[in-house]
Amino acid sequence: MNASLVLERFNKSLALLLLTALLIVMLFPFAIVTINAFKTPAEYASNGPLSLPGGLYTDGLRDFWDRVDFTNKLINSTVISVSVAVAGIGLSLLNAFALGIGRVRGRVWFLIFFLMANTLPQEALAYPLYYFAKSLGLYNTRLSVIIVFSVIQSAFGTYLLTSVFSTFPREILEAARIDGCNKVQLLLRIVTPISRPTLSVLFVFFFIWTWNEFFLPMILLVSTSNQTVPLAIAVLQGQHNMDATTSSASALLGILPCVIFFLLFQRTLTKGITAGSVK
């Protein structure tokens, strides 16, 4: 057998082995949380966190669900995350169209501004955003979080889409203009459909990033009825003593919706990453 072929097979096998090991390491914490979520407190105390549960104990899940009114928190997180994903994509699309397609003056400085906005820590935004929400009467409302994170996420989306639109074939744009397309039609009928794979990737990212946010929602949402899932879990663990199994149940319920969303849009995400900006 050819030595180069043997070496190629060995490299593929080694790469597969390393990826499998990496997958096990990444899934191990999630598996431990899932196992402990279905244990009784007595099983956890006697056998430790690595043992398998003797049965399907769901009292911890039900207890946590009822104590935090998890249905309400789930609705809040879903409404906020979907709204931010849609609004963030809309803002990113309009900004990137002006910078990447329209080639406005000073586009480089605008891109530098959006790039710097991506690196700005949320701690630096807490004080002005608090008084911004207070002055507009939006404090302790879901709308305040939606507005803030739509703008924050659109900074990254604008930078990414502008880099895509700057390489957009000018021939397609000129042909559309000759056919009578104005700027709005050019955006809606030409640029947006072709950029759909990239927009789908941004939608998934914006949703997951917003779902996992904790710091700014903690400042802007103080009432229990408006809290999101991560905030409700942290507040409950800080106010009440919970056993290890209930804590594992809370962690499982907190991450499970995000995992389900990712699995549902996995094919869309894969196509968006592998597809080119022009078909």
CSV table of C-alpha atoms in Angstrom, one decimal:
chain,number,residue,atom,x,y,z
A,1,MET,CA,0.0,0.0,0.0
A,2,ASN,CA,1.2,3.5,-0.8
A,3,ALA,CA,2.9,5.1,2.1
A,4,SER,CA,1.2,8.5,1.4
A,5,LEU,CA,-2.2,6.7,1.5
A,6,VAL,CA,-1.4,5.1,4.9
A,7,LEU,CA,-0.3,8.4,6.3
A,8,GLU,CA,-3.4,10.1,5.0
A,9,ARG,CA,-5.6,7.5,6.7
A,10,PHE,CA,-3.6,7.8,9.9
A,11,ASN,CA,-4.1,11.6,9.9
A,12,LYS,CA,-7.8,11.2,9.4
A,13,SER,CA,-8.1,8.6,12.2
A,14,LEU,CA,-6.0,10.8,14.5
A,15,ALA,CA,-8.2,13.8,13.7
A,16,LEU,CA,-11.4,11.9,14.3
A,17,LEU,CA,-10.0,10.6,17.6
A,18,LEU,CA,-9.1,14.0,18.8
A,19,LEU,CA,-12.4,15.5,17.8
A,20,THR,CA,-14.2,12.7,19.6
A,21,ALA,CA,-12.2,13.3,22.7
A,22,LEU,CA,-12.9,17.0,22.5
A,23,LEU,CA,-16.7,16.3,22.1
A,24,ILE,CA,-16.6,14.1,25.2
A,25,VAL,CA,-14.9,16.8,27.2
A,26,MET,CA,-17.4,19.4,26.1
A,27,LEU,CA,-20.5,17.3,26.7
A,28,PHE,CA,-19.2,15.9,30.1
A,29,PRO,CA,-20.5,18.9,32.2
A,30,PHE,CA,-23.9,18.8,30.5
A,31,ALA,CA,-24.1,15.1,31.1
A,32,ILE,CA,-23.3,15.5,34.8
A,33,VAL,CA,-25.9,18.2,35.2
A,34,THR,CA,-28.5,16.0,33.5
A,35,ILE,CA,-27.7,13.0,35.6
A,36,ASN,CA,-27.9,15.0,38.9
A,37,ALA,CA,-31.1,16.7,37.9
A,38,PHE,CA,-32.9,13.3,38.1
A,39,LYS,CA,-31.4,12.2,41.4
A,40,THR,CA,-32.9,12.4,44.8
A,41,PRO,CA,-31.0,14.4,47.4
A,42,ALA,CA,-30.3,11.2,49.3
A,43,GLU,CA,-28.8,9.6,46.2
A,44,TYR,CA,-26.6,12.6,45.6
A,45,ALA,CA,-25.5,12.7,49.3
A,46,SER,CA,-24.7,9.0,49.5
A,47,ASN,CA,-23.2,8.2,46.0
A,48,GLY,CA,-21.8,11.6,44.9
A,49,PRO,CA,-22.3,13.5,41.6
A,50,LEU,CA,-20.8,10.9,39.3
A,51,SER,CA,-23.2,8.1,40.1
A,52,LEU,CA,-26.2,7.2,38.0
A,53,PRO,CA,-29.7,7.9,39.4
A,54,GLY,CA,-31.6,4.9,40.7
A,55,GLY,CA,-34.8,6.2,39.0
A,56,LEU,CA,-36.4,9.1,37.3
A,57,TYR,CA,-36.7,11.7,40.1
A,58,THR,CA,-38.5,14.7,38.8
A,59,ASP,CA,-39.5,16.5,42.0
A,60,GLY,CA,-36.5,18.8,41.7
A,61,LEU,CA,-37.5,19.9,38.2
A,62,ARG,CA,-41.1,20.5,39.3
A,63,ASP,CA,-40.1,22.3,42.5
A,64,PHE,CA,-37.8,24.7,40.6
A,65,TRP,CA,-40.4,25.3,37.9
A,66,ASP,CA,-43.0,26.3,40.4
A,67,ARG,CA,-40.7,28.4,42.6
A,68,VAL,CA,-39.6,30.6,39.8
A,69,ASP,CA,-42.7,30.5,37.7
A,70,PHE,CA,-40.5,29.2,34.9
A,71,THR,CA,-43.3,29.5,32.3
A,72,ASN,CA,-43.3,33.2,32.7
A,73,LYS,CA,-39.5,33.4,32.6
A,74,LEU,CA,-39.4,31.2,29.4
A,75,ILE,CA,-41.9,33.5,27.7
A,76,ASN,CA,-39.8,36.6,28.7
A,77,SER,CA,-36.6,35.2,27.4
A,78,THR,CA,-38.1,34.0,24.2
A,79,VAL,CA,-39.9,37.3,23.4
A,80,ILE,CA,-36.7,39.3,24.2
A,81,SER,CA,-34.3,37.0,22.3
A,82,VAL,CA,-36.5,36.7,19.2
A,83,SER,CA,-37.2,40.4,19.1
A,84,VAL,CA,-33.6,41.3,19.5
A,85,ALA,CA,-32.6,38.8,16.8
A,86,VAL,CA,-35.1,40.3,14.3
A,87,ALA,CA,-34.5,44.0,15.2
A,88,GLY,CA,-30.7,43.5,15.3
A,89,ILE,CA,-30.7,41.9,11.8
A,90,GLY,CA,-32.8,44.8,10.5
A,91,LEU,CA,-30.5,47.4,11.9
A,92,SER,CA,-27.4,45.5,10.7
A,93,LEU,CA,-28.9,45.2,7.2
A,94,LEU,CA,-29.7,48.9,6.9
A,95,ASN,CA,-26.4,50.0,8.2
A,96,ALA,CA,-24.4,47.5,6.1
A,97,PHE,CA,-26.4,48.4,3.0
A,98,ALA,CA,-25.4,52.1,3.4
A,99,LEU,CA,-21.8,51.3,4.2
A,100,GLY,CA,-21.1,48.3,2.0
A,101,ILE,CA,-23.4,49.0,-1.0
A,102,GLY,CA,-23.9,52.7,-0.8
A,103,ARG,CA,-20.3,53.4,0.1
A,104,VAL,CA,-21.1,56.5,2.1
A,105,ARG,CA,-18.4,59.0,2.9
A,106,GLY,CA,-16.3,58.2,6.0
A,107,ARG,CA,-17.3,54.5,5.9
A,108,VAL,CA,-14.0,53.5,7.3
A,109,TRP,CA,-14.5,55.6,10.4
A,110,PHE,CA,-18.0,54.2,10.8
A,111,LEU,CA,-16.6,50.7,10.7
A,112,ILE,CA,-14.0,51.6,13.3
A,113,PHE,CA,-16.8,52.9,15.4
A,114,PHE,CA,-18.8,49.7,15.2
A,115,LEU,CA,-15.6,47.6,15.8
A,116,MET,CA,-14.9,49.6,18.9
A,117,ALA,CA,-18.5,49.2,20.0
A,118,ASN,CA,-18.0,45.4,19.9
A,119,THR,CA,-15.1,45.6,22.3
A,120,LEU,CA,-16.8,47.9,24.8
A,121,PRO,CA,-17.5,46.1,28.2
A,122,GLN,CA,-21.1,46.1,29.4
A,123,GLU,CA,-20.0,47.4,32.8
A,124,ALA,CA,-19.2,50.7,31.1
A,125,LEU,CA,-22.7,50.9,29.7
A,126,ALA,CA,-24.6,50.1,32.9
A,127,TYR,CA,-24.7,53.6,34.3
A,128,PRO,CA,-25.8,55.5,31.2
A,129,LEU,CA,-28.3,52.8,30.1
A,130,TYR,CA,-29.9,52.8,33.6
A,131,TYR,CA,-30.6,56.5,33.4
A,132,PHE,CA,-31.5,56.2,29.7
A,133,ALA,CA,-34.2,53.7,30.6
A,134,LYS,CA,-35.3,55.8,33.6
A,135,SER,CA,-35.6,59.0,31.7
A,136,LEU,CA,-37.7,57.4,28.9
A,137,GLY,CA,-40.0,55.6,31.3
A,138,LEU,CA,-38.8,52.2,30.0
A,139,TYR,CA,-37.1,51.0,33.2
A,140,ASN,CA,-38.2,47.5,34.3
A,141,THR,CA,-39.8,46.7,30.9
A,142,ARG,CA,-38.8,44.1,28.4
A,143,LEU,CA,-38.8,46.8,25.7
A,144,SER,CA,-35.8,48.5,27.4
A,145,VAL,CA,-33.7,45.3,27.1
A,146,ILE,CA,-34.9,44.7,23.5
A,147,ILE,CA,-33.8,48.2,22.5
A,148,VAL,CA,-30.4,48.0,24.2
A,149,PHE,CA,-29.4,44.6,22.9
A,150,SER,CA,-30.8,45.2,19.4
A,151,VAL,CA,-28.3,48.1,19.2
A,152,ILE,CA,-25.5,46.1,20.8
A,153,GLN,CA,-25.9,43.1,18.6
A,154,SER,CA,-26.3,45.3,15.5
A,155,ALA,CA,-22.8,46.6,16.0
A,156,PHE,CA,-21.3,43.2,15.3
A,157,GLY,CA,-23.9,42.5,12.6
A,158,THR,CA,-23.1,45.8,10.8
A,159,TYR,CA,-19.4,45.0,10.8
A,160,LEU,CA,-19.9,41.5,9.5
A,161,LEU,CA,-22.4,42.4,6.8
A,162,THR,CA,-20.4,45.4,5.6
A,163,SER,CA,-17.5,43.1,4.9
A,164,VAL,CA,-19.8,40.9,2.9
A,165,PHE,CA,-21.5,43.7,1.0
A,166,SER,CA,-18.3,45.4,0.1
A,167,THR,CA,-17.4,42.4,-2.1
A,168,PHE,CA,-20.9,42.3,-3.6
A,169,PRO,CA,-20.6,42.0,-7.4
A,170,ARG,CA,-21.2,45.5,-8.8
A,171,GLU,CA,-22.4,43.9,-12.1
A,172,ILE,CA,-25.6,42.6,-10.3
A,173,LEU,CA,-26.2,46.0,-8.8
A,174,GLU,CA,-25.8,47.9,-12.0
A,175,ALA,CA,-28.1,45.4,-13.9
A,176,ALA,CA,-30.7,45.9,-11.2
A,177,ARG,CA,-30.5,49.7,-11.5
A,178,ILE,CA,-30.8,49.5,-15.3
A,179,ASP,CA,-34.0,47.4,-14.8
A,180,GLY,CA,-35.4,50.2,-12.8
A,181,CYS,CA,-34.8,49.1,-9.2
A,182,ASN,CA,-34.6,51.9,-6.7
A,183,LYS,CA,-32.6,51.6,-3.4
A,184,VAL,CA,-35.5,50.0,-1.5
A,185,GLN,CA,-36.1,47.5,-4.2
A,186,LEU,CA,-32.4,46.8,-4.5
A,187,LEU,CA,-32.2,46.1,-0.8
A,188,LEU,CA,-35.4,43.9,-0.6
A,189,ARG,CA,-35.2,42.1,-3.9
A,190,ILE,CA,-31.5,41.7,-4.6
A,191,VAL,CA,-29.3,42.1,-1.6
A,192,THR,CA,-31.4,40.5,1.1
A,193,PRO,CA,-32.3,37.3,-0.7
A,194,ILE,CA,-28.7,36.7,-1.7
A,195,SER,CA,-27.5,37.5,1.8
A,196,ARG,CA,-30.0,35.1,3.4
A,197,PRO,CA,-27.4,32.5,4.5
A,198,THR,CA,-25.4,35.2,6.4
A,199,LEU,CA,-28.6,36.6,7.9
A,200,SER,CA,-29.6,33.2,9.2
A,201,VAL,CA,-26.3,32.8,10.9
A,202,LEU,CA,-26.7,36.2,12.6
A,203,PHE,CA,-30.2,35.3,13.7
A,204,VAL,CA,-28.9,32.2,15.5
A,205,PHE,CA,-26.0,34.0,17.1
A,206,PHE,CA,-28.2,37.0,18.2
A,207,PHE,CA,-30.8,34.7,19.7
A,208,ILE,CA,-28.3,32.6,21.7
A,209,TRP,CA,-26.2,35.6,22.8
A,210,THR,CA,-29.3,37.5,24.0
A,211,TRP,CA,-30.7,34.4,25.8
A,212,ASN,CA,-27.5,34.0,27.8
A,213,GLU,CA,-27.2,37.7,28.8
A,214,PHE,CA,-27.3,38.3,32.6
A,215,PHE,CA,-25.6,41.6,33.6
A,216,LEU,CA,-27.7,44.2,31.8
A,217,PRO,CA,-31.0,42.4,32.3
A,218,MET,CA,-30.1,42.3,36.0
A,219,ILE,CA,-29.9,46.1,36.0
A,220,LEU,CA,-32.8,46.9,33.8
A,221,LEU,CA,-35.3,44.2,34.9
A,222,VAL,CA,-36.0,44.2,38.7
A,223,SER,CA,-39.5,42.8,39.0
A,224,THR,CA,-40.0,39.1,39.1
A,225,SER,CA,-42.6,39.2,36.3
A,226,ASN,CA,-40.1,40.6,33.8
A,227,GLN,CA,-37.1,38.5,34.6
A,228,THR,CA,-35.4,36.2,32.1
A,229,VAL,CA,-34.3,32.6,32.6
A,230,PRO,CA,-30.6,33.2,33.6
A,231,LEU,CA,-31.6,36.1,35.9
A,232,ALA,CA,-34.3,34.1,37.6
A,233,ILE,CA,-31.9,31.2,38.2
A,234,ALA,CA,-29.2,33.4,39.7
A,235,VAL,CA,-31.7,35.4,41.9
A,236,LEU,CA,-33.3,32.2,43.3
A,237,GLN,CA,-30.0,30.6,44.1
A,238,GLY,CA,-28.9,33.7,45.9
A,239,GLN,CA,-32.1,34.1,47.9
A,240,HIS,CA,-32.9,30.5,48.9
A,241,ASN,CA,-30.9,27.4,49.8
A,242,MET,CA,-31.3,24.7,47.2
A,243,ASP,CA,-29.9,21.2,47.3
A,244,ALA,CA,-27.6,20.0,44.6
A,245,THR,CA,-30.2,18.1,42.6
A,246,THR,CA,-32.5,21.2,42.5
A,247,SER,CA,-29.6,23.3,41.4
A,248,SER,CA,-28.8,20.8,38.7
A,249,ALA,CA,-32.5,20.9,37.6
A,250,SER,CA,-32.4,24.7,37.4
A,251,ALA,CA,-29.2,24.6,35.3
A,252,LEU,CA,-30.7,21.9,33.0
A,253,LEU,CA,-33.9,23.9,32.5
A,254,GLY,CA,-31.9,27.1,31.9
A,255,ILE,CA,-29.8,25.6,29.1
A,256,LEU,CA,-32.2,23.2,27.5
A,257,PRO,CA,-34.3,25.7,25.5
A,258,CYS,CA,-31.1,27.2,24.0
A,259,VAL,CA,-29.8,23.7,23.1
A,260,ILE,CA,-33.1,22.9,21.4
A,261,PHE,CA,-33.1,26.1,19.5
A,262,PHE,CA,-29.6,25.4,18.3
A,263,LEU,CA,-30.4,21.9,17.2
A,264,LEU,CA,-33.5,23.1,15.3
A,265,PHE,CA,-31.4,25.7,13.4
A,266,GLN,CA,-28.3,23.6,13.1
A,267,ARG,CA,-28.8,22.9,9.4
A,268,THR,CA,-29.6,26.6,8.7
A,269,LEU,CA,-26.4,27.6,10.6
A,270,THR,CA,-24.3,25.0,8.7
A,271,LYS,CA,-25.6,26.2,5.4
A,272,GLY,CA,-25.1,29.8,6.3
A,273,ILE,CA,-21.5,29.3,7.3
A,274,THR,CA,-20.6,27.2,4.2
A,275,ALA,CA,-22.6,29.2,1.6
A,276,GLY,CA,-21.0,32.0,-0.2
A,277,SER,CA,-22.4,35.5,-0.3
A,278,VAL,CA,-23.2,35.1,-4.0
A,279,LYS,CA,-25.0,32.1,-5.5
